[in-house]
Amino acid sequence: MNMLEILPTIREQLIKKHGALLSETGREAELKQAIAKELKSLKKDADPETVDEVAAYLIGLGPADRLLKDPFTSEIMINRYDEIFLERHGVIEKTDLSYPSEEDLRNVLDRIVQRCGRRINYSSPIVDARLPDGSRVNAVIPPASDNTVITIRRFVKLTFTTEDLVKTSFLTHEIAELLRILVEGKANILVCGATGCGKTTFLRWLAGYVPTSERLITIEDTKELALKHPHCISLEASDKAGIYELMINALRMRPDRIILGEVRGEEAFELLQAMGTGHEGSITTVHANFGKTEAIQRLVRAMLKVQGVTFEELEAMVAEALDFIIFLKRFPDGSRRLVHITQVKSERGKPVFNDIYRYNRMKNQHIQLGVVTPELVERLQENLRGEMPKHPAISKPLEVVSAQ
């Protein structure tokens, strides 16, 4: 008698004896004990591994549970009951896992949505939900698709050290030191790149340079950053309060800095205003595939949702408030690199770019192209504690240049 043959019997007994527990969250431990008891009554030699496997099918996510135990799995893509893919280290691969049938996969989906207070059916064939660990779930069923499709995006809360990033050639010690100076000197930074390039992980590392004496507020659509800063308030969007409302409220919470997980709409306008009116050193991200010009355009288009302001006025605002664009990229082999660090300057109301570093893939090398302008160095120095460190990409402050 194999596991698949005894599943219906155990499910029937579970519903009969513990039906109320099945609809409650946080009772998994009790249910697992009940499953173990029923399983051993049918199969006396059942080992703990078999108990875990049966529990996964009856109260968990089935085969997907095994993938969720891997800390490096960032995405699970169930295209149909017998076709499961995963993403690990930026590379998509097909697994040899499968569900017994479409019905079993649908049962798993029903458990997920019921525990979140959502529903999915023929008239509402699309749903977004969340697992207890915070992973996001998107599901589509007929008639919107040919079969049940589930996509699980895990938040791989990896914290990399500078040495880790240097070893993988993501950046160099020289670049890491420049970024430390920029964060401690309260430069306003926009991190951009396509989906999966590592923006959240990089943002988590970058925020590690924010002085512990400052009050930091993070705003995210879904909590992913999990910063280990001693004075950090984390805000998360919901149906009751969106990103824009949280951004407005954050300004009333006496922040020294604001980290906005991603800009998509009118919250970008409020953040850029904050950057220019006493909240220097704020950081945000934007999805952009092709570089700094697209990043600026996406930022401006998001801000256009604010009524009564022209494109030209918003572009001038971005050029004045933003100091640096950092562009990240994921290559086809799954490797990730910091590919650009660019200073943003304002000339006649238009953003002008001053490239500081660029990654050369052919040489697998980061190349310095320029230096931070004296005007910005002077401002950074005012915010730093102590003297400006010597660095190849830092020019002399304006007063020194003038004296010469």
Short mmCIF file of C-alpha atoms in Angstrom, two decimals:
data_model
loop_
_atom_site.label_atom_id
_atom_site.label_comp_id
_atom_site.label_asym_id
_atom_site.label_seq_id
_atom_site.Cartn_x
_atom_site.Cartn_y
_atom_site.Cartn_z
CA MET A 1 0.00 0.00 0.00
CA ASN A 2 1.81 3.13 -1.21
CA MET A 3 1.32 6.66 -0.01
CA LEU A 4 -1.02 7.75 -2.83
CA GLU A 5 -3.33 4.82 -2.10
CA ILE A 6 -3.74 5.70 1.58
CA LEU A 7 -4.16 9.47 1.11
CA PRO A 8 -7.95 9.32 0.50
CA THR A 9 -8.50 7.19 3.62
CA ILE A 10 -6.44 9.48 5.85
CA ARG A 11 -8.12 12.57 4.37
CA GLU A 12 -11.55 11.10 5.09
CA GLN A 13 -10.64 10.32 8.71
CA LEU A 14 -9.06 13.73 9.16
CA ILE A 15 -12.22 15.51 7.99
CA LYS A 16 -14.41 13.24 10.12
CA LYS A 17 -12.43 13.62 13.34
CA HIS A 18 -10.70 16.99 12.99
CA GLY A 19 -12.79 18.94 10.49
CA ALA A 20 -12.79 22.14 12.56
CA LEU A 21 -8.97 22.20 12.77
CA LEU A 22 -8.61 22.05 8.98
CA SER A 23 -10.17 25.48 8.54
CA GLU A 24 -8.04 27.14 11.23
CA THR A 25 -4.58 28.63 10.82
CA GLY A 26 -1.78 27.92 13.26
CA ARG A 27 -3.02 24.39 14.09
CA GLU A 28 -0.64 22.56 11.74
CA ALA A 29 1.25 20.86 14.60
CA GLU A 30 -1.96 19.30 15.97
CA LEU A 31 -3.06 18.20 12.51
CA LYS A 32 0.32 16.64 11.85
CA GLN A 33 0.02 14.59 15.06
CA ALA A 34 -3.43 13.44 13.97
CA ILE A 35 -2.09 12.49 10.54
CA ALA A 36 0.77 10.54 12.10
CA LYS A 37 -1.70 8.62 14.27
CA GLU A 38 -3.98 7.76 11.35
CA LEU A 39 -1.03 6.82 9.15
CA LYS A 40 0.46 4.43 11.70
CA SER A 41 -2.91 2.73 12.10
CA LEU A 42 -2.75 1.88 8.40
CA LYS A 43 0.99 1.48 8.02
CA LYS A 44 2.78 0.58 11.24
CA ASP A 45 6.27 0.98 9.77
CA ALA A 46 5.66 4.58 8.63
CA ASP A 47 8.76 6.66 9.32
CA PRO A 48 8.89 10.42 10.07
CA GLU A 49 9.75 11.16 6.43
CA THR A 50 6.56 9.43 5.25
CA VAL A 51 4.55 11.34 7.86
CA ASP A 52 6.00 14.63 6.55
CA GLU A 53 5.19 13.67 2.97
CA VAL A 54 1.58 12.75 3.77
CA ALA A 55 1.17 15.92 5.86
CA ALA A 56 2.48 17.98 2.95
CA TYR A 57 -0.22 16.56 0.68
CA LEU A 58 -3.06 16.91 3.18
CA ILE A 59 -2.37 20.19 4.98
CA GLY A 60 0.61 21.70 3.14
CA LEU A 61 1.55 22.41 -0.45
CA GLY A 62 2.37 18.87 -1.49
CA PRO A 63 5.58 18.49 -3.51
CA ALA A 64 6.11 22.27 -3.41
CA ASP A 65 6.79 22.01 0.33
CA ARG A 66 10.06 20.30 -0.48
CA LEU A 67 11.12 23.21 -2.68
CA LEU A 68 10.20 25.75 -0.02
CA LYS A 69 12.73 24.18 2.34
CA ASP A 70 15.56 25.20 0.00
CA PRO A 71 16.68 28.70 1.11
CA PHE A 72 17.96 29.48 -2.39
CA THR A 73 14.68 28.77 -4.21
CA SER A 74 13.30 32.17 -5.19
CA GLU A 75 10.40 31.16 -7.44
CA ILE A 76 8.21 28.06 -7.81
CA MET A 77 6.23 27.81 -11.05
CA ILE A 78 3.55 25.12 -11.24
CA ASN A 79 2.42 25.19 -14.88
CA ARG A 80 0.22 22.11 -14.42
CA TYR A 81 -0.01 19.27 -11.92
CA ASP A 82 2.81 17.32 -13.58
CA GLU A 83 5.00 20.24 -14.67
CA ILE A 84 6.84 22.15 -11.93
CA PHE A 85 9.72 24.58 -12.46
CA LEU A 86 11.82 26.50 -9.95
CA GLU A 87 14.25 29.38 -10.01
CA ARG A 88 17.45 29.05 -8.03
CA HIS A 89 20.42 31.45 -8.18
CA GLY A 90 18.70 33.27 -11.05
CA VAL A 91 18.41 30.15 -13.24
CA ILE A 92 15.11 28.42 -14.09
CA GLU A 93 15.12 24.62 -14.09
CA LYS A 94 12.49 21.91 -14.40
CA THR A 95 11.99 19.59 -11.43
CA ASP A 96 11.02 15.92 -11.44
CA LEU A 97 8.22 16.61 -8.94
CA SER A 98 4.52 16.33 -9.71
CA TYR A 99 1.08 16.15 -8.10
CA PRO A 100 -1.04 13.00 -8.49
CA SER A 101 -3.71 14.87 -10.45
CA GLU A 102 -5.25 18.22 -11.34
CA GLU A 103 -7.72 17.68 -8.51
CA ASP A 104 -4.92 17.35 -5.94
CA LEU A 105 -3.30 20.56 -7.16
CA ARG A 106 -6.63 22.35 -6.97
CA ASN A 107 -7.11 21.12 -3.39
CA VAL A 108 -3.75 22.66 -2.46
CA LEU A 109 -4.79 25.96 -4.05
CA ASP A 110 -8.11 25.94 -2.19
CA ARG A 111 -6.27 25.52 1.12
CA ILE A 112 -4.00 28.46 0.33
CA VAL A 113 -6.79 30.89 -0.57
CA GLN A 114 -9.15 29.82 2.21
CA ARG A 115 -6.53 30.49 4.87
CA CYS A 116 -6.07 33.99 3.44
CA GLY A 117 -9.80 34.70 3.39
CA ARG A 118 -9.80 34.81 -0.42
CA ARG A 119 -11.68 32.77 -3.02
CA ILE A 120 -11.11 31.51 -6.52
CA ASN A 121 -13.74 29.96 -8.78
CA TYR A 122 -15.13 29.98 -12.31
CA SER A 123 -16.44 33.55 -11.99
CA SER A 124 -13.25 34.80 -10.28
CA PRO A 125 -10.47 32.70 -11.85
CA ILE A 126 -7.50 34.80 -10.69
CA VAL A 127 -6.30 35.30 -7.11
CA ASP A 128 -3.35 36.72 -5.18
CA ALA A 129 -2.62 35.27 -1.77
CA ARG A 130 0.21 34.82 0.69
CA LEU A 131 1.79 31.90 2.52
CA PRO A 132 2.48 32.05 6.27
CA ASP A 133 6.18 32.78 5.58
CA GLY A 134 5.23 35.86 3.55
CA SER A 135 5.75 34.31 0.11
CA ARG A 136 3.42 35.70 -2.54
CA VAL A 137 1.12 33.36 -4.44
CA ASN A 138 -0.61 34.03 -7.75
CA ALA A 139 -3.02 31.48 -9.19
CA VAL A 140 -5.06 31.19 -12.36
CA ILE A 141 -7.69 28.53 -13.11
CA PRO A 142 -10.07 27.82 -16.02
CA PRO A 143 -11.59 29.55 -17.91
CA ALA A 144 -8.68 32.04 -17.71
CA SER A 145 -6.21 29.18 -18.28
CA ASP A 146 -6.31 25.59 -19.53
CA ASN A 147 -5.59 24.20 -16.07
CA THR A 148 -4.59 25.30 -12.57
CA VAL A 149 -1.43 27.44 -12.67
CA ILE A 150 0.29 28.53 -9.44
CA THR A 151 3.29 30.84 -9.12
CA ILE A 152 4.95 31.25 -5.74
CA ARG A 153 7.44 34.05 -5.25
CA ARG A 154 9.58 33.52 -2.20
CA PHE A 155 11.39 36.29 -0.43
CA VAL A 156 14.91 34.97 -0.09
CA LYS A 157 16.04 37.10 2.82
CA LEU A 158 19.73 36.67 2.18
CA THR A 159 22.08 39.17 3.76
CA PHE A 160 25.36 39.47 1.89
CA THR A 161 28.51 40.98 3.28
CA THR A 162 30.75 43.19 1.18
CA GLU A 163 33.17 40.28 0.88
CA ASP A 164 30.39 38.07 -0.49
CA LEU A 165 29.57 40.65 -3.19
CA VAL A 166 33.23 41.12 -4.09
CA LYS A 167 33.83 37.36 -4.39
CA THR A 168 31.00 37.03 -6.91
CA SER A 169 32.27 40.09 -8.86
CA PHE A 170 28.98 41.87 -8.17
CA LEU A 171 31.09 44.90 -7.25
CA THR A 172 34.60 45.76 -6.05
CA HIS A 173 35.99 46.98 -2.72
CA GLU A 174 36.54 50.36 -4.34
CA ILE A 175 32.90 50.62 -5.40
CA ALA A 176 31.70 49.40 -1.99
CA GLU A 177 33.70 52.17 -0.31
CA LEU A 178 32.23 54.78 -2.66
CA LEU A 179 28.70 53.55 -1.89
CA ARG A 180 29.43 53.75 1.84
CA ILE A 181 30.48 57.39 1.40
CA LEU A 182 27.35 58.14 -0.65
CA VAL A 183 24.97 56.60 1.89
CA GLU A 184 26.65 58.12 4.94
CA GLY A 185 26.91 61.44 3.09
CA LYS A 186 23.13 61.35 2.43
CA ALA A 187 23.09 61.16 -1.36
CA ASN A 188 19.66 60.51 -2.84
CA ILE A 189 19.85 57.22 -4.72
CA LEU A 190 17.71 55.42 -7.29
CA VAL A 191 18.44 51.70 -7.75
CA CYS A 192 17.13 50.32 -11.01
CA GLY A 193 17.12 47.11 -13.02
CA ALA A 194 14.84 44.41 -14.39
CA THR A 195 12.92 41.84 -12.34
CA GLY A 196 15.22 39.37 -10.60
CA CYS A 197 18.39 41.45 -10.87
CA GLY A 198 18.79 41.65 -7.08
CA LYS A 199 17.44 45.12 -6.28
CA THR A 200 15.94 44.11 -2.92
CA THR A 201 19.04 42.20 -1.81
CA PHE A 202 21.27 45.09 -2.86
CA LEU A 203 19.01 47.60 -1.11
CA ARG A 204 19.25 45.53 2.08
CA TRP A 205 23.06 45.61 1.86
CA LEU A 206 23.14 49.32 1.00
CA ALA A 207 20.89 50.22 3.95
CA GLY A 208 23.48 48.66 6.23
CA TYR A 209 25.51 51.87 5.83
CA VAL A 210 22.76 54.08 7.26
CA PRO A 211 24.09 55.37 10.62
CA THR A 212 22.43 53.72 13.62
CA SER A 213 21.71 57.15 15.13
CA GLU A 214 19.17 57.92 12.40
CA ARG A 215 15.47 57.07 12.28
CA LEU A 216 14.74 55.01 9.18
CA ILE A 217 11.31 54.29 7.70
CA THR A 218 10.82 51.66 5.00
CA ILE A 219 7.72 51.49 2.81
CA GLU A 220 7.02 48.37 0.76
CA ASP A 221 4.21 46.78 -1.19
CA THR A 222 5.13 43.53 0.56
CA LYS A 223 7.67 43.35 3.37
CA GLU A 224 10.91 41.99 1.98
CA LEU A 225 13.76 44.13 3.31
CA ALA A 226 13.75 43.05 6.98
CA LEU A 227 16.51 45.52 7.86
CA LYS A 228 18.55 45.00 11.02
CA HIS A 229 18.69 48.69 11.83
CA PRO A 230 18.09 49.55 15.52
CA HIS A 231 15.70 52.41 14.73
CA CYS A 232 13.70 51.21 11.73
CA ILE A 233 9.95 51.41 11.23
CA SER A 234 8.63 49.08 8.51
CA LEU A 235 5.37 49.97 6.74
CA GLU A 236 3.52 47.63 4.37
CA ALA A 237 0.78 48.47 1.88
CA SER A 238 -2.67 46.89 2.18
CA ASP A 239 -6.21 47.29 0.87
CA LYS A 240 -6.75 49.89 3.59
CA ALA A 241 -3.59 51.95 3.02
CA GLY A 242 -1.69 51.99 -0.26
CA ILE A 243 1.90 53.03 -0.94
CA TYR A 244 0.91 56.65 -1.55
CA GLU A 245 -0.97 56.93 1.75
CA LEU A 246 1.93 55.31 3.61
CA MET A 247 4.38 57.71 1.95
CA ILE A 248 2.33 60.72 3.09
CA ASN A 249 2.04 59.30 6.60
CA ALA A 250 5.76 58.49 6.80
CA LEU A 251 6.56 62.20 6.43
CA ARG A 252 4.64 62.79 9.69
CA MET A 253 6.68 60.18 11.55
CA ARG A 254 9.88 62.23 11.88
CA PRO A 255 12.03 60.17 9.50
CA ASP A 256 15.69 60.97 8.95
CA ARG A 257 15.55 58.84 5.83
CA ILE A 258 12.92 56.99 3.83
CA ILE A 259 13.50 53.83 1.84
CA LEU A 260 10.67 53.25 -0.64
CA GLY A 261 10.76 49.68 -1.92
CA GLU A 262 9.61 50.53 -5.44
CA VAL A 263 8.01 53.55 -7.09
CA ARG A 264 5.06 52.97 -9.38
CA GLY A 265 2.80 55.99 -9.00
CA GLU A 266 2.22 59.34 -7.37
CA GLU A 267 4.20 58.35 -4.27
CA ALA A 268 7.28 59.11 -6.40
CA PHE A 269 6.31 62.80 -6.39
CA GLU A 270 6.10 62.89 -2.59
CA LEU A 271 9.42 61.08 -2.22
CA LEU A 272 11.24 63.42 -4.60
CA GLN A 273 9.80 66.40 -2.72
CA ALA A 274 10.99 64.86 0.56
CA MET A 275 14.48 64.36 -0.88
CA GLY A 276 14.69 68.07 -1.54
CA THR A 277 13.14 69.28 1.70
CA GLY A 278 15.04 67.79 4.62
CA HIS A 279 15.01 64.04 3.99
CA GLU A 280 18.30 63.67 2.17
CA GLY A 281 19.74 60.21 1.84
CA SER A 282 16.48 58.57 0.83
CA ILE A 283 16.62 55.55 -1.48
CA THR A 284 14.14 53.91 -3.83
CA THR A 285 14.02 51.48 -6.73
CA VAL A 286 12.35 51.35 -10.13
CA HIS A 287 11.96 48.63 -12.74
CA ALA A 288 14.01 49.49 -15.82
CA ASN A 289 15.48 47.18 -18.43
CA PHE A 290 17.74 49.40 -20.49
CA GLY A 291 19.53 51.86 -18.24
CA LYS A 292 19.55 55.30 -16.69
CA THR A 293 17.54 57.22 -19.31
CA GLU A 294 14.67 54.74 -19.10
CA ALA A 295 14.85 54.87 -15.30
CA ILE A 296 14.41 58.65 -15.31
CA GLN A 297 11.52 58.39 -17.77
CA ARG A 298 9.77 55.74 -15.69
CA LEU A 299 10.17 57.87 -12.59
CA VAL A 300 8.71 60.91 -14.34
CA ARG A 301 5.83 58.90 -15.83
CA ALA A 302 4.99 57.60 -12.36
CA MET A 303 4.97 61.17 -11.04
CA LEU A 304 2.68 62.30 -13.88
CA LYS A 305 -0.21 60.68 -11.99
CA VAL A 306 -0.11 63.82 -9.86
CA GLN A 307 -2.49 66.29 -11.49
CA GLY A 308 -1.50 69.80 -12.51
CA VAL A 309 2.24 69.26 -13.05
CA THR A 310 3.84 69.07 -16.49
CA PHE A 311 6.36 66.51 -17.72
CA GLU A 312 9.01 69.23 -17.99
CA GLU A 313 8.45 70.37 -14.40
CA LEU A 314 8.71 66.83 -13.09
CA GLU A 315 11.83 66.13 -15.13
CA ALA A 316 13.45 69.24 -13.66
CA MET A 317 12.41 68.09 -10.17
CA VAL A 318 14.08 64.70 -10.70
CA ALA A 319 17.25 66.35 -12.01
CA GLU A 320 17.43 68.59 -8.93
CA ALA A 321 16.56 66.02 -6.24
CA LEU A 322 18.22 62.82 -7.46
CA ASP A 323 21.98 62.39 -7.00
CA PHE A 324 22.80 58.89 -8.23
CA ILE A 325 21.42 56.08 -10.34
CA ILE A 326 22.75 52.59 -9.66
CA PHE A 327 21.88 50.06 -12.36
CA LEU A 328 21.88 46.31 -11.68
CA LYS A 329 21.60 43.50 -14.19
CA ARG A 330 21.09 39.75 -14.24
CA PHE A 331 22.89 38.00 -17.11
CA PRO A 332 21.66 34.85 -18.93
CA ASP A 333 23.91 32.59 -16.84
CA GLY A 334 22.14 33.81 -13.68
CA SER A 335 25.00 35.99 -12.46
CA ARG A 336 24.21 39.47 -11.23
CA ARG A 337 26.36 42.57 -11.48
CA LEU A 338 26.28 46.22 -10.58
CA VAL A 339 26.74 47.60 -14.10
CA HIS A 340 26.51 51.39 -13.69
CA ILE A 341 26.99 54.07 -11.06
CA THR A 342 26.00 57.40 -12.51
CA GLN A 343 25.73 60.84 -10.96
CA VAL A 344 22.68 62.86 -11.99
CA LYS A 345 23.23 66.57 -12.57
CA SER A 346 20.80 69.31 -13.54
CA GLU A 347 21.48 71.51 -16.56
CA ARG A 348 18.73 73.90 -17.65
CA GLY A 349 16.08 71.73 -16.02
CA LYS A 350 17.25 68.54 -17.73
CA PRO A 351 18.99 65.54 -16.15
CA VAL A 352 22.58 65.11 -17.34
CA PHE A 353 24.59 62.00 -16.55
CA ASN A 354 28.10 61.76 -15.16
CA ASP A 355 29.18 58.10 -15.34
CA ILE A 356 31.40 57.12 -12.42
CA TYR A 357 31.74 53.32 -12.87
CA ARG A 358 30.69 50.87 -15.56
CA TYR A 359 30.94 47.09 -15.73
CA ASN A 360 32.71 45.57 -18.75
CA ARG A 361 31.39 42.04 -19.15
CA MET A 362 34.01 40.97 -21.71
CA LYS A 363 36.74 41.73 -19.18
CA ASN A 364 34.59 40.90 -16.12
CA GLN A 365 35.83 44.18 -14.70
CA HIS A 366 34.41 47.37 -13.23
CA ILE A 367 36.01 50.40 -14.88
CA GLN A 368 36.12 53.90 -13.46
CA LEU A 369 34.95 56.50 -15.98
CA GLY A 370 34.72 59.70 -13.95
CA VAL A 371 34.60 61.38 -10.55
CA VAL A 372 31.87 62.86 -8.40
CA THR A 373 31.61 66.59 -9.05
CA PRO A 374 33.06 69.04 -6.46
CA GLU A 375 29.62 70.57 -5.79
CA LEU A 376 28.17 67.23 -4.69
CA VAL A 377 31.35 66.27 -2.79
CA GLU A 378 30.97 69.45 -0.75
CA ARG A 379 27.42 68.50 0.18
CA LEU A 380 28.40 64.95 1.06
CA GLN A 381 31.21 66.25 3.27
CA GLU A 382 28.77 68.40 5.24
CA ASN A 383 26.77 65.28 6.14
CA LEU A 384 29.72 63.02 6.92
CA ARG A 385 31.09 62.67 10.42
CA GLY A 386 34.72 63.54 10.13
CA GLU A 387 36.73 64.29 7.02
CA MET A 388 35.96 63.04 3.54
CA PRO A 389 37.84 59.75 2.96
CA LYS A 390 40.25 59.65 0.06
CA HIS A 391 38.79 57.80 -2.92
CA PRO A 392 39.67 57.64 -6.63
CA ALA A 393 36.11 58.63 -7.61
CA ILE A 394 35.86 61.57 -5.19
CA SER A 395 37.06 64.90 -6.54
CA LYS A 396 38.27 67.75 -4.35
CA PRO A 397 35.54 69.79 -2.63
CA LEU A 398 34.50 73.03 -4.31
CA GLU A 399 36.21 75.27 -1.76
CA VAL A 400 39.54 73.50 -2.36
CA VAL A 401 39.14 73.78 -6.13
CA SER A 402 38.29 77.49 -5.80
CA ALA A 403 41.30 78.15 -3.55
CA GLN A 404 43.59 76.68 -6.17
#
